[in-house]
PDB file of C-alpha atoms in Angstrom:
ATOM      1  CA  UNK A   4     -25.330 -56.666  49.090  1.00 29.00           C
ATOM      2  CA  UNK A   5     -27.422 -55.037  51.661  1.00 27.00           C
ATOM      3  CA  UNK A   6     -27.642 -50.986  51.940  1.00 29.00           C
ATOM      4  CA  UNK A   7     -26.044 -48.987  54.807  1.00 28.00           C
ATOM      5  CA  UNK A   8     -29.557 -47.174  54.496  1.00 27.00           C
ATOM      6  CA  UNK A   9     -31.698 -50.627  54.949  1.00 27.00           C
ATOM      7  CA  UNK A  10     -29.922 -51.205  58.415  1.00 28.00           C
ATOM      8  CA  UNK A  11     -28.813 -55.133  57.732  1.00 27.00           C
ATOM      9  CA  UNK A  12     -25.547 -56.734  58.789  1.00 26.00           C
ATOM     10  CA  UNK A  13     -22.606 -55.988  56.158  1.00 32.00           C
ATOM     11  CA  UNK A  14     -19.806 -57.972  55.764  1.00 33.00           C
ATOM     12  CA  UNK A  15     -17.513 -56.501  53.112  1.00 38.00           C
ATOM     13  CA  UNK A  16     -16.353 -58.639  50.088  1.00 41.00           C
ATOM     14  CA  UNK A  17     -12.711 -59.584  50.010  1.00 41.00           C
ATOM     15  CA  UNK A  18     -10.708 -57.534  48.269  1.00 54.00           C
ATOM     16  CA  UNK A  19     -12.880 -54.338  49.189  1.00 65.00           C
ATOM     17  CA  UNK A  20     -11.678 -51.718  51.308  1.00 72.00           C
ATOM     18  CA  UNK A  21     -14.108 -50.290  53.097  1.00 78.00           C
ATOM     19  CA  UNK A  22     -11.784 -48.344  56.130  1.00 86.00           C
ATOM     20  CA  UNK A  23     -12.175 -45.156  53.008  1.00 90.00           C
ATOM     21  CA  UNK A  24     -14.608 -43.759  50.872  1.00 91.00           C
ATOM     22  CA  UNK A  25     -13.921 -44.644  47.315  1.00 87.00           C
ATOM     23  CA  UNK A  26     -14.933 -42.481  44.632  1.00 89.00           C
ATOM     24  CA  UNK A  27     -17.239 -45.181  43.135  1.00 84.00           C
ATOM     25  CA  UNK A  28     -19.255 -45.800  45.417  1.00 88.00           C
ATOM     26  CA  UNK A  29     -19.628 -42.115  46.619  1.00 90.00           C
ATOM     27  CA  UNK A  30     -21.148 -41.535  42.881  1.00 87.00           C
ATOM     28  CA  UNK A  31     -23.452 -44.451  43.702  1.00 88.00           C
ATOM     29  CA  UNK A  32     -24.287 -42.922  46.711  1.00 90.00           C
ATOM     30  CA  UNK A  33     -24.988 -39.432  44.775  1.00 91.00           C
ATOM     31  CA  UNK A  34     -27.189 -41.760  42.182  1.00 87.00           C
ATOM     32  CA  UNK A  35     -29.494 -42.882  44.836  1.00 88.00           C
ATOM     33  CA  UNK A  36     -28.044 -46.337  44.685  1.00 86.00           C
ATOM     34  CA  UNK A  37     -27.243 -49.173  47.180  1.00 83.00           C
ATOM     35  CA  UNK A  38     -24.186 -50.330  46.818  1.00 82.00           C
ATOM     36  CA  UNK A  39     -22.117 -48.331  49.167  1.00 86.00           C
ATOM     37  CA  UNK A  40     -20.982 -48.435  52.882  1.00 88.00           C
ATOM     38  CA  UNK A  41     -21.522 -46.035  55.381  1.00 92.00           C
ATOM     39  CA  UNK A  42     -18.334 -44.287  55.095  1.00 94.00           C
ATOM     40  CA  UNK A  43     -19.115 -43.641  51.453  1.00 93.00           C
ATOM     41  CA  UNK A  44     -22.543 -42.552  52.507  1.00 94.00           C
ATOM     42  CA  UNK A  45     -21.076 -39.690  55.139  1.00 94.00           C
ATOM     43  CA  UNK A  46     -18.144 -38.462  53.066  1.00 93.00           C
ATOM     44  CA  UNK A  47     -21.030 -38.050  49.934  1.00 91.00           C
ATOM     45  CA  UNK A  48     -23.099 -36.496  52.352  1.00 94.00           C
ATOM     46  CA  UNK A  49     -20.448 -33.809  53.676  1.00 93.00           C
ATOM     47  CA  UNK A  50     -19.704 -33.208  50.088  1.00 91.00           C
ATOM     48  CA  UNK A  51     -22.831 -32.037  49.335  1.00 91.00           C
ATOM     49  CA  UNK A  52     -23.143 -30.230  52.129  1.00 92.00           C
ATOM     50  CA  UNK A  53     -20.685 -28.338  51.098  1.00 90.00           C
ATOM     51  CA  UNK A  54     -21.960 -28.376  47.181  1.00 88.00           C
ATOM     52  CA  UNK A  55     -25.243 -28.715  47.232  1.00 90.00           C
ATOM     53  CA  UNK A  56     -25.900 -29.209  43.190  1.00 91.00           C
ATOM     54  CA  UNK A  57     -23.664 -32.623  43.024  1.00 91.00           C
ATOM     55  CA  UNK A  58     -26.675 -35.207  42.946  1.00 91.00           C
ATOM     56  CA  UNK A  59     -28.105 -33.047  39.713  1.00 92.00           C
ATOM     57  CA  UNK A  60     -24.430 -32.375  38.166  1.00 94.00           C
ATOM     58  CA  UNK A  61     -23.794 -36.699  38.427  1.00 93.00           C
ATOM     59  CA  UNK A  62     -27.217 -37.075  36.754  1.00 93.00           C
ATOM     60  CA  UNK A  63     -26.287 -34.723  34.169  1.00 94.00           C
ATOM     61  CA  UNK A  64     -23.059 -36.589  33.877  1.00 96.00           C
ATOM     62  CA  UNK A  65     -24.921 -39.676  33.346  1.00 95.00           C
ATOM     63  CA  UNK A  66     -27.053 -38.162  30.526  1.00 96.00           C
ATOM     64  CA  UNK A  67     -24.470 -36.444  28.792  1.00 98.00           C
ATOM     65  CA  UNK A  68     -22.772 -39.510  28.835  1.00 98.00           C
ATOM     66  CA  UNK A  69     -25.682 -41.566  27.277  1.00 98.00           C
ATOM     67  CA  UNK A  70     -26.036 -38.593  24.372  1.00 98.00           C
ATOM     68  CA  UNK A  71     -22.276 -39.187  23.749  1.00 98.00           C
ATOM     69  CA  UNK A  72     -22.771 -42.580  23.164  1.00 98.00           C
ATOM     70  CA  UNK A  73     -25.509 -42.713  21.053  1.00 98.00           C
ATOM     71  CA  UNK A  74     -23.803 -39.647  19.072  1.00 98.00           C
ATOM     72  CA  UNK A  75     -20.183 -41.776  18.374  1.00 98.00           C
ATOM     73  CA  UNK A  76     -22.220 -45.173  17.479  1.00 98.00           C
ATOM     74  CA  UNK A  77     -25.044 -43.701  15.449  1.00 98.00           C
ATOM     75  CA  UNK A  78     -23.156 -40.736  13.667  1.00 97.00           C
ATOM     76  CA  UNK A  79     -19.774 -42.066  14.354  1.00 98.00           C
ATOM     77  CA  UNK A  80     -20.357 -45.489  13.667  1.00 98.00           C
ATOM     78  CA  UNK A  81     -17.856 -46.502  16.286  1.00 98.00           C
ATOM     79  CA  UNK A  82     -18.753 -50.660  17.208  1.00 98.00           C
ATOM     80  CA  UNK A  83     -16.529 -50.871  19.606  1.00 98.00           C
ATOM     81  CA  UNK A  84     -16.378 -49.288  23.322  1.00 98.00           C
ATOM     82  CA  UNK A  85     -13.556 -48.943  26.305  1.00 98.00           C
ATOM     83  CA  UNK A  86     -14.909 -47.316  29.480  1.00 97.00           C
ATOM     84  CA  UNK A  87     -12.955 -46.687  31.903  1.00 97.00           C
ATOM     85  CA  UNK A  88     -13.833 -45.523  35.320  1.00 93.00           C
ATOM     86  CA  UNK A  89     -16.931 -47.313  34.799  1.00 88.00           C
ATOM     87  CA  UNK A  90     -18.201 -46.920  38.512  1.00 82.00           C
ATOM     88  CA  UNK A  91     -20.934 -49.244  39.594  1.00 78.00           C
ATOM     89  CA  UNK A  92     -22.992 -50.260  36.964  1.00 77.00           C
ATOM     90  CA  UNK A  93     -26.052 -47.772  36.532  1.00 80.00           C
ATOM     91  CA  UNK A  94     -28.877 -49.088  34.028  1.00 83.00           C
ATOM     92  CA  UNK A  95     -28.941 -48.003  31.439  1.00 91.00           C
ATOM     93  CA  UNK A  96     -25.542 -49.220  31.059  1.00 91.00           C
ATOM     94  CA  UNK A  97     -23.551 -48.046  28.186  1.00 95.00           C
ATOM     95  CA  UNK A  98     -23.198 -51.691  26.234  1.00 93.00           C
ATOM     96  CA  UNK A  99     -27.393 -50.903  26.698  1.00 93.00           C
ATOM     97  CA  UNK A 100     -27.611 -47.271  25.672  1.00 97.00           C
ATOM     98  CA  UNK A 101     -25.172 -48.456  22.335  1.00 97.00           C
ATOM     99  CA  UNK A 102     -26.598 -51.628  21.363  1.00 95.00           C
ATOM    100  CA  UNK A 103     -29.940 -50.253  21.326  1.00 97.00           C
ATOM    101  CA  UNK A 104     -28.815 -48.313  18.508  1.00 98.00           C
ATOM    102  CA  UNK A 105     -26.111 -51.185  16.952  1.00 97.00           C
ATOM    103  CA  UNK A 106     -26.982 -54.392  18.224  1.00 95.00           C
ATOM    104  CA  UNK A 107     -23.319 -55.771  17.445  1.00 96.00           C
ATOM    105  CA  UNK A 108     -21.835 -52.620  19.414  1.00 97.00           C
ATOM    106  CA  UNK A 109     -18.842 -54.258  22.095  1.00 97.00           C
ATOM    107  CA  UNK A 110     -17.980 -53.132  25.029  1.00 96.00           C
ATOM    108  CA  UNK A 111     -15.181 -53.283  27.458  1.00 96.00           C
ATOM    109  CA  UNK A 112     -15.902 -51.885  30.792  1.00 94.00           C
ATOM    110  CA  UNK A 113     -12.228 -51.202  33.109  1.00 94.00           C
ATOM    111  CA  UNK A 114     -12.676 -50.253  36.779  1.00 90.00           C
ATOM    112  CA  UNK A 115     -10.279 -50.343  39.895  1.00 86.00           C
ATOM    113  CA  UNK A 116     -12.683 -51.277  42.596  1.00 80.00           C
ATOM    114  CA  UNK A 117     -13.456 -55.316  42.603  1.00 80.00           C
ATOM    115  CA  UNK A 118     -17.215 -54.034  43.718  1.00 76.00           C
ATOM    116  CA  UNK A 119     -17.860 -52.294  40.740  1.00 75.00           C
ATOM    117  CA  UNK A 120     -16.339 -55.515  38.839  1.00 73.00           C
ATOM    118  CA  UNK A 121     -18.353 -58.077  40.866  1.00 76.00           C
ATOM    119  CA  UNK A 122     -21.824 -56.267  40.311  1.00 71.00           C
ATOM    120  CA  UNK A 123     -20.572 -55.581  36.612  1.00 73.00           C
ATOM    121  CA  UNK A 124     -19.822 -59.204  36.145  1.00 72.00           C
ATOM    122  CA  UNK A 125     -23.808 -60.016  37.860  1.00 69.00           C
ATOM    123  CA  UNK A 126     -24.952 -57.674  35.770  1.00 66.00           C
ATOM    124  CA  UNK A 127     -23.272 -58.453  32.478  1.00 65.00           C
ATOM    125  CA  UNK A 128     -23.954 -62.734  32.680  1.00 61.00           C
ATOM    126  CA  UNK A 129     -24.802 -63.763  29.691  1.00 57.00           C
ATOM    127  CA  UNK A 130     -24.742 -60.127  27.580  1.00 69.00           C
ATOM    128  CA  UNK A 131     -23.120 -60.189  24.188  1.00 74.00           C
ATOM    129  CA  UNK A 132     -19.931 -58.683  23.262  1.00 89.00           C
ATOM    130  CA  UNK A 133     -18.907 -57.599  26.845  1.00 91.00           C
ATOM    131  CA  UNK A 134     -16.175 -57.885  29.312  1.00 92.00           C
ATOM    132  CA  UNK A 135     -15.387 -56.507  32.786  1.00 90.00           C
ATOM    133  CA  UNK A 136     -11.674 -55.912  33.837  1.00 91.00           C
ATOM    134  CA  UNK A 137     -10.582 -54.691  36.910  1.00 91.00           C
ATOM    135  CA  UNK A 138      -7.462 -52.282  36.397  1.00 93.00           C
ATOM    136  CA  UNK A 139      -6.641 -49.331  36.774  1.00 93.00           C
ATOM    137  CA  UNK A 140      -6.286 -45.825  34.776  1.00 96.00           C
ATOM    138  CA  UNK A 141      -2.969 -44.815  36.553  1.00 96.00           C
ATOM    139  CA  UNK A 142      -1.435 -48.217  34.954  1.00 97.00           C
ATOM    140  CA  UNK A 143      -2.984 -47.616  30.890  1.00 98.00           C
ATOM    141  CA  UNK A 144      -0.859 -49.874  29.694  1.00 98.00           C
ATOM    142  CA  UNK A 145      -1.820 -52.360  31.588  1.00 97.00           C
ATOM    143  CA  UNK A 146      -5.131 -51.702  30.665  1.00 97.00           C
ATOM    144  CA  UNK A 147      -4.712 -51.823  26.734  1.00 98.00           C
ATOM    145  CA  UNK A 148      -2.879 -54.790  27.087  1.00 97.00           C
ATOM    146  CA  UNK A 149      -5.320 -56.941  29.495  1.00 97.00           C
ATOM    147  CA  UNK A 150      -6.537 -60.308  27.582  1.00 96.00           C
ATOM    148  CA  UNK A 151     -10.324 -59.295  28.829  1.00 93.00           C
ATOM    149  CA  UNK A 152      -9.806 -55.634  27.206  1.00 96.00           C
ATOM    150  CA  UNK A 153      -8.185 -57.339  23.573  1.00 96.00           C
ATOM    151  CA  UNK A 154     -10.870 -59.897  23.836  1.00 94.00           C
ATOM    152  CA  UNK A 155     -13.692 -57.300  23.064  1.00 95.00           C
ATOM    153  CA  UNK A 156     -11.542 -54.639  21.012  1.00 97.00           C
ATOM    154  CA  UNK A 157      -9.671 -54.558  17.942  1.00 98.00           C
ATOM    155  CA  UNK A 158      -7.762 -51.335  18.038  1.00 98.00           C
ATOM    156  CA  UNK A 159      -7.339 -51.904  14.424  1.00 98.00           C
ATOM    157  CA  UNK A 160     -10.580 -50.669  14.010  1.00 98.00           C
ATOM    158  CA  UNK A 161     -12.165 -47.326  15.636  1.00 98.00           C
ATOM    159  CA  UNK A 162     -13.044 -47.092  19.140  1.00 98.00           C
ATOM    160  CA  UNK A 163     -14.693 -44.926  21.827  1.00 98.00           C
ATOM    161  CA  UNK A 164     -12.896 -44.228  24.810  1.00 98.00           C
ATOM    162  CA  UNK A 165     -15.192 -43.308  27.517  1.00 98.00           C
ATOM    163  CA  UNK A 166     -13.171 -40.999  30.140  1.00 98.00           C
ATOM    164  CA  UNK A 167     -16.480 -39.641  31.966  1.00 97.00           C
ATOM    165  CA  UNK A 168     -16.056 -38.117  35.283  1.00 95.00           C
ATOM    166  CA  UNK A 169     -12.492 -40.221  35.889  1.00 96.00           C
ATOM    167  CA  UNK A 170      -9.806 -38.135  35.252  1.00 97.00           C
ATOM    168  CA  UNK A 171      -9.829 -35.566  37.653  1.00 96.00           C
ATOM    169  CA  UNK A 172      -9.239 -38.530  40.438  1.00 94.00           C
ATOM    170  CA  UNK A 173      -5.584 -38.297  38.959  1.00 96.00           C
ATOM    171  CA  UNK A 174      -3.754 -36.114  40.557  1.00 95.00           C
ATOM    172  CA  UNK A 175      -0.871 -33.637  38.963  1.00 96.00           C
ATOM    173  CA  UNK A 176       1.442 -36.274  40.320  1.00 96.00           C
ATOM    174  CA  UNK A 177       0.007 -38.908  38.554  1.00 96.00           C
ATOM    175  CA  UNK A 178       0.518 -37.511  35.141  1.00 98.00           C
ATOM    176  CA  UNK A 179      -2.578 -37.118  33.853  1.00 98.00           C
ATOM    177  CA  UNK A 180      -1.125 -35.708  30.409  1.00 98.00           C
ATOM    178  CA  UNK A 181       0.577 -38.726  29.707  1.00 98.00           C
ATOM    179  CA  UNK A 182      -1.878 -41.452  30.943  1.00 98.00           C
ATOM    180  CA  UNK A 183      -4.720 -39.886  28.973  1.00 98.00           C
ATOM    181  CA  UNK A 184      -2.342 -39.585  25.800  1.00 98.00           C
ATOM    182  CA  UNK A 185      -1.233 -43.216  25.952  1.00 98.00           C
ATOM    183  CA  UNK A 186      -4.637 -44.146  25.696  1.00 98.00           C
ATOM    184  CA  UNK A 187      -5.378 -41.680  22.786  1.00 98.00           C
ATOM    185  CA  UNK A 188      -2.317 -42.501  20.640  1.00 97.00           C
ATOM    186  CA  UNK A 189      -3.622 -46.266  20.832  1.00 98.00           C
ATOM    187  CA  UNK A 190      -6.728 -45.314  19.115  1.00 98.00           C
ATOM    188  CA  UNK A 191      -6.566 -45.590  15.107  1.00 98.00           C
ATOM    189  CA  UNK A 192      -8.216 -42.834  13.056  1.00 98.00           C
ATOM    190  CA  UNK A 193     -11.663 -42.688  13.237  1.00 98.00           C
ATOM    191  CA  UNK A 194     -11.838 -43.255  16.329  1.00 98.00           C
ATOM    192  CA  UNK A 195     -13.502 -40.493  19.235  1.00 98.00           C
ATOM    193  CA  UNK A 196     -12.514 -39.989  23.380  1.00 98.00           C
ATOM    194  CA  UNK A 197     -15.683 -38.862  25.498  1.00 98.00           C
ATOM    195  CA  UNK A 198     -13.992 -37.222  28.268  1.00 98.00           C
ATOM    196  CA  UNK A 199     -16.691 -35.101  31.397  1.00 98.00           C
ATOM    197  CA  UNK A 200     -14.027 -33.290  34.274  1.00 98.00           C
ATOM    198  CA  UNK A 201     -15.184 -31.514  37.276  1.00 95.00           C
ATOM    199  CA  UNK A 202     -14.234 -28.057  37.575  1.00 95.00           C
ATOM    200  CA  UNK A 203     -14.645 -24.912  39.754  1.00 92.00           C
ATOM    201  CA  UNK A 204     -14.601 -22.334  37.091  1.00 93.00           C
ATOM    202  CA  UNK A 205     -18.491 -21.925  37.702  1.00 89.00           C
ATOM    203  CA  UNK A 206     -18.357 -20.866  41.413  1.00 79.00           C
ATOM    204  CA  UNK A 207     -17.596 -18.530  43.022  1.00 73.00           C
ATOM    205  CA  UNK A 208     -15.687 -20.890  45.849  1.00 75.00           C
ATOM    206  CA  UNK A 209     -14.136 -22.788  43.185  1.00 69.00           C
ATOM    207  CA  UNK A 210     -15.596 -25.827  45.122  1.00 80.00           C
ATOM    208  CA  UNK A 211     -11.966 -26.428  46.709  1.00 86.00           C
ATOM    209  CA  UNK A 212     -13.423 -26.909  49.862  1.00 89.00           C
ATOM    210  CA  UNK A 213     -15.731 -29.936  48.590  1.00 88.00           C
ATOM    211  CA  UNK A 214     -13.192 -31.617  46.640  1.00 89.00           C
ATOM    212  CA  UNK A 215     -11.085 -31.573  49.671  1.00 89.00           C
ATOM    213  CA  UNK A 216     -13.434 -34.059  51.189  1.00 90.00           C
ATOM    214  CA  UNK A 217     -12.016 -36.681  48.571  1.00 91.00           C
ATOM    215  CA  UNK A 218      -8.689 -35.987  50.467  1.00 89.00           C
ATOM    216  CA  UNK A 219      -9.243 -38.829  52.560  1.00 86.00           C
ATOM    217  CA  UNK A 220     -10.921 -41.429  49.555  1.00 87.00           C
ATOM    218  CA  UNK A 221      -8.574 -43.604  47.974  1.00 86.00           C
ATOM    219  CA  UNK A 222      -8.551 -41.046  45.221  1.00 86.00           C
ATOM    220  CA  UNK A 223      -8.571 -37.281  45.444  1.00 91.00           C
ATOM    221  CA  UNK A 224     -10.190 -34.987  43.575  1.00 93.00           C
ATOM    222  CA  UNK A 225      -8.577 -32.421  41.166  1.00 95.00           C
ATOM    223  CA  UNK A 226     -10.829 -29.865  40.132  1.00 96.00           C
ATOM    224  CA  UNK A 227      -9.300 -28.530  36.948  1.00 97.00           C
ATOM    225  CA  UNK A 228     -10.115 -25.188  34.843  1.00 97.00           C
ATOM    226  CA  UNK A 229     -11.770 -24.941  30.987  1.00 97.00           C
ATOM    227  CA  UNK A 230      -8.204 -24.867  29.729  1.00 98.00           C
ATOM    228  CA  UNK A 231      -6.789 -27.837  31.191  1.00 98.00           C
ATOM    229  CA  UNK A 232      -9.623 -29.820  30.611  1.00 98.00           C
ATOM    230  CA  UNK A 233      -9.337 -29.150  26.911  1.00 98.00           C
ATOM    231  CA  UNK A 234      -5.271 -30.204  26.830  1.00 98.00           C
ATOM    232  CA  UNK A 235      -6.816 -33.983  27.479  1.00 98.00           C
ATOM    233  CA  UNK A 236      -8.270 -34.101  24.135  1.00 98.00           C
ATOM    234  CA  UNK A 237      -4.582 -33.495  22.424  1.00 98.00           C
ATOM    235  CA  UNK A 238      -4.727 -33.312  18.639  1.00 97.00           C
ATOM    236  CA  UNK A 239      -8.493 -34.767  18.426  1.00 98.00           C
ATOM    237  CA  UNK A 240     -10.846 -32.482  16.895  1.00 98.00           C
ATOM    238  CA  UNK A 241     -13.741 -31.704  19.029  1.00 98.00           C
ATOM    239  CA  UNK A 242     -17.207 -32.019  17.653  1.00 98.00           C
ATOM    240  CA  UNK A 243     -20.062 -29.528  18.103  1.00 98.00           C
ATOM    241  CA  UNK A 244     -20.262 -27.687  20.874  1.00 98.00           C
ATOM    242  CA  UNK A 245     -16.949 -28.793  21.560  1.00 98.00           C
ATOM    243  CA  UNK A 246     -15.818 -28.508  25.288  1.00 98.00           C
ATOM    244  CA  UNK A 247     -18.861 -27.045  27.259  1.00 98.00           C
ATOM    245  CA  UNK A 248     -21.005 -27.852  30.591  1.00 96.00           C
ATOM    246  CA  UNK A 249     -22.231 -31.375  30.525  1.00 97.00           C
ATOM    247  CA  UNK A 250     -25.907 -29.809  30.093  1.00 96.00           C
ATOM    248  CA  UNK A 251     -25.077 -27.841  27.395  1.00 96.00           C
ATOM    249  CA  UNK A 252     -23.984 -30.805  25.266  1.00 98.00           C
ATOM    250  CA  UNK A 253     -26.187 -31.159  22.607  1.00 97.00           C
ATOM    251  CA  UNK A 254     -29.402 -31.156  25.351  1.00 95.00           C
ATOM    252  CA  UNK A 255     -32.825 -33.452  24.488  1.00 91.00           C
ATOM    253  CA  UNK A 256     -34.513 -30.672  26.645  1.00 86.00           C
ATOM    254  CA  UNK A 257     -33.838 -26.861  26.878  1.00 85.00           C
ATOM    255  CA  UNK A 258     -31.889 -26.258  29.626  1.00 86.00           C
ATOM    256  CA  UNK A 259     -32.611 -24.876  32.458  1.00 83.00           C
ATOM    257  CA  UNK A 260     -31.922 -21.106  33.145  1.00 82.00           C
ATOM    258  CA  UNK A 261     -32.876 -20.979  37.075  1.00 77.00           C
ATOM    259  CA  UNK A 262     -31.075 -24.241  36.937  1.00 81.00           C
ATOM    260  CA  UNK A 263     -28.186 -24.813  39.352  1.00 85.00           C
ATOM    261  CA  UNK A 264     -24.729 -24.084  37.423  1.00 87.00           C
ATOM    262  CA  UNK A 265     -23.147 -27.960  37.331  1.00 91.00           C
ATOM    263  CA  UNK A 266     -19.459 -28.008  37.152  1.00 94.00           C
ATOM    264  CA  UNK A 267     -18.866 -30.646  34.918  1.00 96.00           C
ATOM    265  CA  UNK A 268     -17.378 -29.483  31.408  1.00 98.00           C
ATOM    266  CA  UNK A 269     -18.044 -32.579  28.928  1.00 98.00           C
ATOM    267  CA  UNK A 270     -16.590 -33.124  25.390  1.00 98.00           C
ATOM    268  CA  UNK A 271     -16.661 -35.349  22.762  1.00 98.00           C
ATOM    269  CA  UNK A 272     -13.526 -35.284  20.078  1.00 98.00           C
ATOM    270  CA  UNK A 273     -12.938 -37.456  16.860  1.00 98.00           C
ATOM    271  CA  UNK A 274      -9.174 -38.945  16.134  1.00 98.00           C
ATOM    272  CA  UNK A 275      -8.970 -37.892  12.333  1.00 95.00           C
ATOM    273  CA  UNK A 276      -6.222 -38.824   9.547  1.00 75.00           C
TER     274      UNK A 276
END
């Protein structure tokens, strides 16, 4: 696929609608990736116009979402993965980050744009204990019931459910509550939910103005405060630090005091008896 940046002729892959910016391919964008079109490229760029911090808040994401998985599959000893909301696949991938530290770790990875589940698929030939599915969060049944998603995970046994940096593309209308709880209550004990959410509690702002450039993506963007954030985790019980900022979650590296204040809050929770 050639890059809006690199100038070549683009022809867009059935199934892919490229008339709106879709919140995939705007992170990709934020990543310093290449697989994105231009209007991807100009609504990422307004956004961070608007918020300038975004490209250090999605890499923060990102590592906070690599801690999280090393944490439930080395002290957790969770073998078994659903991420959904994947986005386009970003090495190193989560089935990489985990089987580095359990070789036998599967993972299913659920998106809703077919470009993220092409390059997935490219990506994924040939690797172990994988599958792709595109499907969608607003549908979860749907999702725990897809042959691709059963092929890779027993929900008899515990799993991690990956919710980074999804669920605030679901808007109040959507029932976020209730999608977010099916997929809990189909998790046995043991199992954990890694859940990052943008918020505007950090600026002044509130960032309103930024997420209102999503108005016109195929999914908006809900920017949602400490409190609701925390409802998503239900009854789970959150490990240390429980429910902070993405960079504050158990950090490799100090963090930053002059650094820019990233409004992501990150958690990760454990489903006990």
């Amino acid at each position: 696929m050639t890059s809006p940046r690199s100038g070549g002729s683009r022809v867009p892959p059935h199934g892919i609608d490229t008339s709106r910016p879709h919140p995939a391919r705007m992170y990709d964008y934020f990543l310093g990736g290449k697989d994105h079109y231009e209007v991807d490229q100009a609504a990422a760029e307004k956004f961070m116009a608007m918020a300038p911090e975004v490209r250090e808040g999605v890499r923060a994401n990102r590592r906070f979402l690599h801690r999280a998985v090393r944490h439930v599959v080395a002290e957790g000893g969770v073998r078994q993965i659903l991420d959904v909301g994947t986005g386009l696949p970003t090495e190193p991938t989560v089935h990489q980050v985990a089987q580095a530290v359990a070789p036998r770790t599967r993972v299913a990875y659920v998106d809703n744009d077919p470009i993220v589940s092409t390059h997935s698929m490219a990506l994924l030939d040939g690797a172990d204990g994988t599958s792709v599915v595109l499907a969608d969060l607003r549908d979860p049944q749907g999702i725990l019931a897809h042959p691709e998603v059963r092929r890779v995970i027993d929900f008899d046994e515990p799993v991690a459910l990956l919710l980074v940096a999804v669920v605030h593309f679901l808007a109040d209308s959507d029932d976020p509550d209730g999608i977010v709880a099916t997929l809990r209550d189909a998790l046995p004990e043991g199992s954990y939910l890694v859940l990052s959410h943008a918020t505007g509690d950090l600026h002044e702002d509130r960032r309103e103005d930024a997420a209102a450039v999503y108005n016109s993506a195929t999914a908006t963007m809900n920017l949602r405060s400490h409190e609701r954030v925390l409802d998503f985790f239900g009854d789970f019980t959150l490990v240390d630090p429980g429910l902070v900022r993405v960079t504050h979650w158990r950090p490799e590296e100090p963090v930053r005091p002059d650094g820019p204040a990233i409004g992501i809050y990150g958690g990760v929770a454990r489903k006990d008896g």
